[in-house]
Amino acid sequence: MALKKTVLILAGLVLIFFAARALGLVFGGEMEQAVIDEAELVKVKSQLLGGRHSTAKFTGLYILKTRVKYHFDVYPTPSEALQRGSESPLFTNVSGRDTMSDTSSCKHPKYAKGDRITVIYLKPLPQINAAYQPNNLKFYGFSESIIGTLLLVWGILARKSGLVDEEDDD
């Protein structure tokens, strides 16, 4: 039983960590243009619009999920460039990967090798980055924080109730 409580607490902490990463990027991140190194279409899902069901003609949109790997350089702000006396990049070839979601009327991938996308990163640690999809980051950040907090509280309360039960047995 103690292992189950520990797993609940650890799972809650991991989810809270990922939530802090996602929300930190949304609310404190900097944006930069990145170059796609690899793009792979991983999922295509059809979505009908307006309730019209026709076997002869597709009347909806496709939801495309593309896994991308990218790299970018972090440049100083104008004031940082003046202080440093140089406009050279602070960090070069910072790599990242993410899954891009978008809708399209065709099944062809929107992203390809060499294309540019906007990424969001934390200035002191540009290795913490993601493709700029603020709605996805907010949704997953808030969802992970809620579920992580619930798991953490459940694990702590289960641990406390377990300790009280053990003490009552003596």
mmCIF file of C-alpha atoms in Angstrom:
data_model
loop_
_atom_site.group_PDB
_atom_site.id
_atom_site.type_symbol
_atom_site.label_atom_id
_atom_site.label_comp_id
_atom_site.label_asym_id
_atom_site.label_seq_id
_atom_site.Cartn_x
_atom_site.Cartn_y
_atom_site.Cartn_z
ATOM 1 C CA MET A 1 0.000 0.000 0.000
ATOM 2 C CA ALA A 2 2.908 2.347 0.761
ATOM 3 C CA LEU A 3 4.205 1.830 -2.790
ATOM 4 C CA LYS A 4 0.835 2.872 -4.230
ATOM 5 C CA LYS A 5 0.869 6.070 -2.167
ATOM 6 C CA THR A 6 4.423 6.882 -3.249
ATOM 7 C CA VAL A 7 3.500 6.297 -6.907
ATOM 8 C CA LEU A 8 0.535 8.691 -6.550
ATOM 9 C CA ILE A 9 2.753 11.378 -5.065
ATOM 10 C CA LEU A 10 5.479 10.932 -7.703
ATOM 11 C CA ALA A 11 2.942 10.938 -10.562
ATOM 12 C CA GLY A 12 1.424 14.134 -9.154
ATOM 13 C CA LEU A 13 4.839 15.800 -8.922
ATOM 14 C CA VAL A 14 5.758 14.793 -12.481
ATOM 15 C CA LEU A 15 2.489 16.193 -13.846
ATOM 16 C CA ILE A 16 2.964 19.420 -11.886
ATOM 17 C CA PHE A 17 6.508 19.710 -13.323
ATOM 18 C CA PHE A 18 5.212 19.344 -16.902
ATOM 19 C CA ALA A 19 2.417 21.814 -16.152
ATOM 20 C CA ALA A 20 4.940 24.350 -14.856
ATOM 21 C CA ARG A 21 6.981 23.878 -18.047
ATOM 22 C CA ALA A 22 3.990 24.433 -20.345
ATOM 23 C CA LEU A 23 2.564 27.377 -18.400
ATOM 24 C CA GLY A 24 6.021 28.898 -17.927
ATOM 25 C CA LEU A 25 6.504 28.869 -21.700
ATOM 26 C CA VAL A 26 3.109 30.486 -22.308
ATOM 27 C CA PHE A 27 3.405 33.207 -19.699
ATOM 28 C CA GLY A 28 7.169 33.825 -19.607
ATOM 29 C CA GLY A 29 8.554 32.579 -22.894
ATOM 30 C CA GLU A 30 10.298 34.377 -25.728
ATOM 31 C CA MET A 31 9.528 33.672 -29.388
ATOM 32 C CA GLU A 32 11.946 32.929 -32.199
ATOM 33 C CA GLN A 33 11.849 31.467 -35.707
ATOM 34 C CA ALA A 34 13.124 27.896 -36.033
ATOM 35 C CA VAL A 35 14.043 25.769 -39.035
ATOM 36 C CA ILE A 36 12.460 22.316 -39.275
ATOM 37 C CA ASP A 37 15.024 19.511 -39.534
ATOM 38 C CA GLU A 38 12.508 16.638 -39.743
ATOM 39 C CA ALA A 39 8.749 16.517 -40.239
ATOM 40 C CA GLU A 40 6.682 13.325 -40.023
ATOM 41 C CA LEU A 41 2.898 13.153 -40.366
ATOM 42 C CA VAL A 42 1.845 10.883 -37.492
ATOM 43 C CA LYS A 43 -1.951 11.108 -37.410
ATOM 44 C CA VAL A 44 -4.758 12.182 -39.730
ATOM 45 C CA LYS A 45 -8.285 12.349 -38.354
ATOM 46 C CA SER A 46 -11.329 13.441 -40.346
ATOM 47 C CA GLN A 47 -13.867 15.807 -38.852
ATOM 48 C CA LEU A 48 -17.253 16.426 -40.480
ATOM 49 C CA LEU A 49 -18.694 19.917 -40.612
ATOM 50 C CA GLY A 50 -22.373 20.819 -40.539
ATOM 51 C CA GLY A 51 -23.613 17.273 -40.101
ATOM 52 C CA ARG A 52 -23.694 16.584 -43.840
ATOM 53 C CA HIS A 53 -22.809 12.943 -44.434
ATOM 54 C CA SER A 54 -22.076 12.145 -48.051
ATOM 55 C CA THR A 55 -20.331 9.034 -49.267
ATOM 56 C CA ALA A 56 -19.549 10.643 -52.611
ATOM 57 C CA LYS A 57 -17.808 13.778 -51.362
ATOM 58 C CA PHE A 58 -15.942 14.533 -48.148
ATOM 59 C CA THR A 59 -17.412 17.683 -46.574
ATOM 60 C CA GLY A 60 -15.236 18.228 -43.549
ATOM 61 C CA LEU A 61 -11.730 18.962 -42.460
ATOM 62 C CA TYR A 62 -8.761 16.845 -41.529
ATOM 63 C CA ILE A 63 -6.957 17.265 -38.243
ATOM 64 C CA LEU A 64 -3.289 16.703 -38.990
ATOM 65 C CA LYS A 65 -0.686 15.951 -36.341
ATOM 66 C CA THR A 66 2.890 16.343 -37.506
ATOM 67 C CA ARG A 67 5.903 15.502 -35.357
ATOM 68 C CA VAL A 68 8.648 18.038 -36.051
ATOM 69 C CA LYS A 69 12.273 18.370 -34.974
ATOM 70 C CA TYR A 70 13.772 21.842 -35.295
ATOM 71 C CA HIS A 71 16.695 24.062 -34.378
ATOM 72 C CA PHE A 72 17.023 27.781 -33.730
ATOM 73 C CA ASP A 73 19.409 30.461 -32.511
ATOM 74 C CA VAL A 74 18.737 32.779 -29.570
ATOM 75 C CA TYR A 75 19.587 36.392 -30.333
ATOM 76 C CA PRO A 76 19.986 39.164 -27.750
ATOM 77 C CA THR A 77 17.466 41.961 -27.431
ATOM 78 C CA PRO A 78 18.657 45.380 -28.665
ATOM 79 C CA SER A 79 19.507 46.483 -25.122
ATOM 80 C CA GLU A 80 21.408 43.238 -24.450
ATOM 81 C CA ALA A 81 23.292 43.684 -27.736
ATOM 82 C CA LEU A 82 24.344 47.199 -26.642
ATOM 83 C CA GLN A 83 25.538 45.909 -23.270
ATOM 84 C CA ARG A 84 27.448 43.037 -24.871
ATOM 85 C CA GLY A 85 28.698 45.141 -27.760
ATOM 86 C CA SER A 86 27.713 42.387 -30.178
ATOM 87 C CA GLU A 87 24.622 41.103 -31.959
ATOM 88 C CA SER A 88 25.959 37.561 -32.202
ATOM 89 C CA PRO A 89 23.639 34.793 -30.956
ATOM 90 C CA LEU A 90 23.572 33.993 -27.254
ATOM 91 C CA PHE A 91 22.900 30.297 -28.032
ATOM 92 C CA THR A 92 23.272 28.563 -31.397
ATOM 93 C CA ASN A 93 21.630 25.436 -32.789
ATOM 94 C CA VAL A 94 19.265 24.905 -29.871
ATOM 95 C CA SER A 95 17.245 21.837 -30.768
ATOM 96 C CA GLY A 96 13.706 20.893 -29.935
ATOM 97 C CA ARG A 97 10.805 18.731 -30.984
ATOM 98 C CA ASP A 98 7.055 18.923 -30.752
ATOM 99 C CA THR A 99 3.854 17.719 -32.371
ATOM 100 C CA MET A 100 2.077 20.349 -34.444
ATOM 101 C CA SER A 101 -1.720 20.153 -34.734
ATOM 102 C CA ASP A 102 -3.631 21.963 -37.445
ATOM 103 C CA THR A 103 -6.717 21.584 -39.601
ATOM 104 C CA SER A 104 -6.727 21.353 -43.354
ATOM 105 C CA SER A 105 -9.099 20.491 -46.166
ATOM 106 C CA CYS A 106 -6.537 18.052 -47.600
ATOM 107 C CA LYS A 107 -4.431 15.236 -46.189
ATOM 108 C CA HIS A 108 -1.107 16.729 -47.264
ATOM 109 C CA PRO A 109 1.250 17.672 -44.428
ATOM 110 C CA LYS A 110 1.594 21.387 -43.851
ATOM 111 C CA TYR A 111 5.176 21.209 -42.567
ATOM 112 C CA ALA A 112 8.281 19.968 -44.366
ATOM 113 C CA LYS A 113 12.027 19.950 -43.814
ATOM 114 C CA GLY A 114 13.449 23.458 -44.226
ATOM 115 C CA ASP A 115 10.206 25.281 -43.361
ATOM 116 C CA ARG A 116 10.189 27.900 -40.634
ATOM 117 C CA ILE A 117 7.959 27.741 -37.567
ATOM 118 C CA THR A 118 7.620 29.947 -34.525
ATOM 119 C CA VAL A 119 8.877 28.441 -31.285
ATOM 120 C CA ILE A 120 8.592 29.642 -27.718
ATOM 121 C CA TYR A 121 11.426 29.141 -25.230
ATOM 122 C CA LEU A 122 12.646 30.258 -21.837
ATOM 123 C CA LYS A 123 15.443 32.804 -22.284
ATOM 124 C CA PRO A 124 17.712 31.553 -19.477
ATOM 125 C CA LEU A 125 17.197 27.900 -20.563
ATOM 126 C CA PRO A 126 16.394 27.758 -24.280
ATOM 127 C CA GLN A 127 16.514 23.948 -24.120
ATOM 128 C CA ILE A 128 13.026 24.258 -22.593
ATOM 129 C CA ASN A 129 11.084 25.063 -25.739
ATOM 130 C CA ALA A 130 8.016 24.103 -27.750
ATOM 131 C CA ALA A 131 6.338 24.969 -31.015
ATOM 132 C CA TYR A 132 4.234 28.092 -30.525
ATOM 133 C CA GLN A 133 0.734 26.709 -29.984
ATOM 134 C CA PRO A 134 -0.534 28.791 -27.050
ATOM 135 C CA ASN A 135 -3.965 27.152 -26.800
ATOM 136 C CA ASN A 136 -2.449 23.659 -26.648
ATOM 137 C CA LEU A 137 0.137 24.727 -24.079
ATOM 138 C CA LYS A 138 -2.492 26.399 -21.894
ATOM 139 C CA PHE A 139 -4.894 23.447 -22.123
ATOM 140 C CA TYR A 140 -2.241 20.851 -21.294
ATOM 141 C CA GLY A 141 -0.636 23.064 -18.645
ATOM 142 C CA PHE A 142 -3.862 23.689 -16.758
ATOM 143 C CA SER A 143 -5.036 20.074 -17.186
ATOM 144 C CA GLU A 144 -1.735 18.653 -15.963
ATOM 145 C CA SER A 145 -1.653 21.040 -13.007
ATOM 146 C CA ILE A 146 -5.177 20.090 -11.915
ATOM 147 C CA ILE A 147 -4.648 16.339 -12.317
ATOM 148 C CA GLY A 148 -1.175 16.531 -10.744
ATOM 149 C CA THR A 149 -2.480 18.461 -7.743
ATOM 150 C CA LEU A 150 -5.327 15.972 -7.279
ATOM 151 C CA LEU A 151 -2.928 13.011 -7.425
ATOM 152 C CA LEU A 152 -0.529 14.716 -5.028
ATOM 153 C CA VAL A 153 -3.271 15.527 -2.526
ATOM 154 C CA TRP A 154 -4.723 12.011 -2.864
ATOM 155 C CA GLY A 155 -1.295 10.479 -2.248
ATOM 156 C CA ILE A 156 -0.634 12.716 0.768
ATOM 157 C CA LEU A 157 -4.068 12.082 2.290
ATOM 158 C CA ALA A 158 -3.741 8.341 1.648
ATOM 159 C CA ARG A 159 -0.308 8.391 3.280
ATOM 160 C CA LYS A 160 -1.624 10.294 6.326
ATOM 161 C CA SER A 161 -4.628 7.995 6.701
ATOM 162 C CA GLY A 162 -2.300 4.992 6.374
ATOM 163 C CA LEU A 163 -0.033 6.302 9.122
ATOM 164 C CA VAL A 164 -2.997 6.971 11.408
ATOM 165 C CA ASP A 165 -4.329 3.433 10.821
ATOM 166 C CA GLU A 166 -0.905 1.947 11.594
ATOM 167 C CA GLU A 167 -0.685 3.947 14.844
ATOM 168 C CA ASP A 168 -4.194 2.860 15.899
ATOM 169 C CA ASP A 169 -3.207 -0.824 15.501
ATOM 170 C CA ASP A 170 -0.526 -0.506 18.230
#
